[in-house]
């Protein structure tokens, strides 16, 4: 159970924890030393999309869908999603979350 403190702040009565995770990478990451540890490797650097922005959305959708599957959950079971990438364009994460 959580308590809403303000418009954007929550206080959890129990510490949140991670049930599952998923990783989606491009071909260069797959060729590296951790290559065998990733869940999904794109066949090309744009994941079949015509723009980097659409590729980013595709990667996030795939990662979210796979993590839900590993946890045996449905998107309707989620109250909050905390996501992003190493470059920080969280607007794509925000937009993708609203489409799920």
mmCIF file of C-alpha atoms in Angstrom:
data_model
loop_
_atom_site.group_PDB
_atom_site.id
_atom_site.type_symbol
_atom_site.label_atom_id
_atom_site.label_comp_id
_atom_site.label_asym_id
_atom_site.label_seq_id
_atom_site.Cartn_x
_atom_site.Cartn_y
_atom_site.Cartn_z
ATOM 1 C CA UNK A 1 0.000 0.000 0.000
ATOM 2 C CA UNK A 2 1.242 3.483 -0.689
ATOM 3 C CA UNK A 3 0.352 6.949 0.471
ATOM 4 C CA UNK A 4 0.224 9.833 -1.984
ATOM 5 C CA UNK A 5 2.070 12.803 -0.494
ATOM 6 C CA UNK A 6 1.575 15.277 -3.298
ATOM 7 C CA UNK A 7 0.907 15.388 -6.995
ATOM 8 C CA UNK A 8 4.075 13.432 -7.848
ATOM 9 C CA UNK A 9 5.299 11.948 -4.552
ATOM 10 C CA UNK A 10 4.566 8.596 -2.943
ATOM 11 C CA UNK A 11 5.499 7.009 0.360
ATOM 12 C CA UNK A 12 5.412 3.230 0.391
ATOM 13 C CA UNK A 13 4.517 1.380 3.588
ATOM 14 C CA UNK A 14 6.744 -1.470 2.382
ATOM 15 C CA UNK A 15 9.886 -1.104 0.324
ATOM 16 C CA UNK A 16 9.250 -1.657 -3.402
ATOM 17 C CA UNK A 17 11.208 -4.413 -5.101
ATOM 18 C CA UNK A 18 11.950 -5.637 -8.597
ATOM 19 C CA UNK A 19 10.082 -8.766 -9.693
ATOM 20 C CA UNK A 20 11.687 -9.112 -13.109
ATOM 21 C CA UNK A 21 13.717 -7.238 -15.679
ATOM 22 C CA UNK A 22 14.481 -7.430 -19.355
ATOM 23 C CA UNK A 23 17.188 -6.096 -21.612
ATOM 24 C CA UNK A 24 16.913 -5.119 -25.262
ATOM 25 C CA UNK A 25 20.050 -4.130 -27.141
ATOM 26 C CA UNK A 26 21.429 -3.449 -30.561
ATOM 27 C CA UNK A 27 23.982 -5.432 -32.506
ATOM 28 C CA UNK A 28 27.048 -3.669 -31.060
ATOM 29 C CA UNK A 29 26.079 -4.509 -27.472
ATOM 30 C CA UNK A 30 25.432 -8.111 -28.497
ATOM 31 C CA UNK A 31 28.946 -8.362 -29.966
ATOM 32 C CA UNK A 32 30.486 -7.276 -26.659
ATOM 33 C CA UNK A 33 31.573 -9.372 -23.676
ATOM 34 C CA UNK A 34 28.050 -9.448 -22.198
ATOM 35 C CA UNK A 35 26.423 -10.420 -25.494
ATOM 36 C CA UNK A 36 24.988 -13.696 -24.267
ATOM 37 C CA UNK A 37 23.223 -12.090 -21.296
ATOM 38 C CA UNK A 38 20.698 -9.916 -23.149
ATOM 39 C CA UNK A 39 17.094 -10.984 -23.648
ATOM 40 C CA UNK A 40 16.476 -9.445 -27.074
ATOM 41 C CA UNK A 41 18.985 -8.382 -29.721
ATOM 42 C CA UNK A 42 17.712 -6.297 -32.613
ATOM 43 C CA UNK A 43 18.444 -7.547 -36.109
ATOM 44 C CA UNK A 44 19.491 -4.037 -37.077
ATOM 45 C CA UNK A 45 20.339 -0.847 -35.208
ATOM 46 C CA UNK A 46 16.906 0.655 -35.808
ATOM 47 C CA UNK A 47 14.869 -2.416 -34.864
ATOM 48 C CA UNK A 48 13.137 -2.361 -38.245
ATOM 49 C CA UNK A 49 11.984 1.254 -37.796
ATOM 50 C CA UNK A 50 12.763 4.265 -40.004
ATOM 51 C CA UNK A 51 13.811 6.614 -37.177
ATOM 52 C CA UNK A 52 15.864 6.343 -33.982
ATOM 53 C CA UNK A 53 12.892 7.625 -31.995
ATOM 54 C CA UNK A 54 10.650 4.832 -33.267
ATOM 55 C CA UNK A 55 13.446 2.323 -32.610
ATOM 56 C CA UNK A 56 13.677 3.572 -29.006
ATOM 57 C CA UNK A 57 9.933 3.109 -28.564
ATOM 58 C CA UNK A 58 10.109 -0.371 -30.055
ATOM 59 C CA UNK A 59 12.941 -1.358 -27.706
ATOM 60 C CA UNK A 60 11.071 -0.096 -24.647
ATOM 61 C CA UNK A 61 7.861 -1.854 -25.675
ATOM 62 C CA UNK A 62 9.748 -5.123 -26.146
ATOM 63 C CA UNK A 63 11.562 -4.808 -22.801
ATOM 64 C CA UNK A 64 8.340 -3.976 -20.941
ATOM 65 C CA UNK A 65 6.414 -6.816 -22.587
ATOM 66 C CA UNK A 66 9.164 -9.345 -21.867
ATOM 67 C CA UNK A 67 9.541 -8.274 -18.216
ATOM 68 C CA UNK A 68 5.776 -8.597 -17.729
ATOM 69 C CA UNK A 69 5.848 -12.063 -19.273
ATOM 70 C CA UNK A 70 8.729 -13.187 -17.060
ATOM 71 C CA UNK A 71 6.793 -11.970 -13.998
ATOM 72 C CA UNK A 72 3.561 -13.606 -15.249
ATOM 73 C CA UNK A 73 1.790 -10.244 -15.089
ATOM 74 C CA UNK A 74 -0.404 -8.175 -17.373
ATOM 75 C CA UNK A 75 -0.036 -4.433 -17.953
ATOM 76 C CA UNK A 76 -3.272 -3.922 -16.012
ATOM 77 C CA UNK A 77 -1.510 -5.367 -12.926
ATOM 78 C CA UNK A 78 0.920 -2.440 -12.870
ATOM 79 C CA UNK A 79 0.368 0.688 -10.811
ATOM 80 C CA UNK A 80 3.708 2.357 -11.590
ATOM 81 C CA UNK A 81 6.476 1.919 -14.123
ATOM 82 C CA UNK A 82 9.965 3.251 -13.517
ATOM 83 C CA UNK A 83 11.984 3.079 -16.712
ATOM 84 C CA UNK A 84 14.487 4.872 -18.846
ATOM 85 C CA UNK A 85 17.746 4.399 -20.633
ATOM 86 C CA UNK A 86 21.332 5.466 -20.276
ATOM 87 C CA UNK A 87 20.918 8.524 -22.483
ATOM 88 C CA UNK A 88 18.015 9.997 -20.543
ATOM 89 C CA UNK A 89 15.281 10.713 -23.140
ATOM 90 C CA UNK A 90 12.571 9.829 -20.656
ATOM 91 C CA UNK A 91 9.926 11.403 -22.885
ATOM 92 C CA UNK A 92 9.962 8.202 -24.967
ATOM 93 C CA UNK A 93 9.492 6.138 -21.813
ATOM 94 C CA UNK A 94 6.577 8.346 -20.810
ATOM 95 C CA UNK A 95 4.930 8.097 -24.221
ATOM 96 C CA UNK A 96 5.468 4.342 -24.441
ATOM 97 C CA UNK A 97 3.968 3.770 -20.984
ATOM 98 C CA UNK A 98 0.778 5.558 -22.003
ATOM 99 C CA UNK A 99 0.430 3.339 -25.083
ATOM 100 C CA UNK A 100 0.633 0.097 -23.073
#
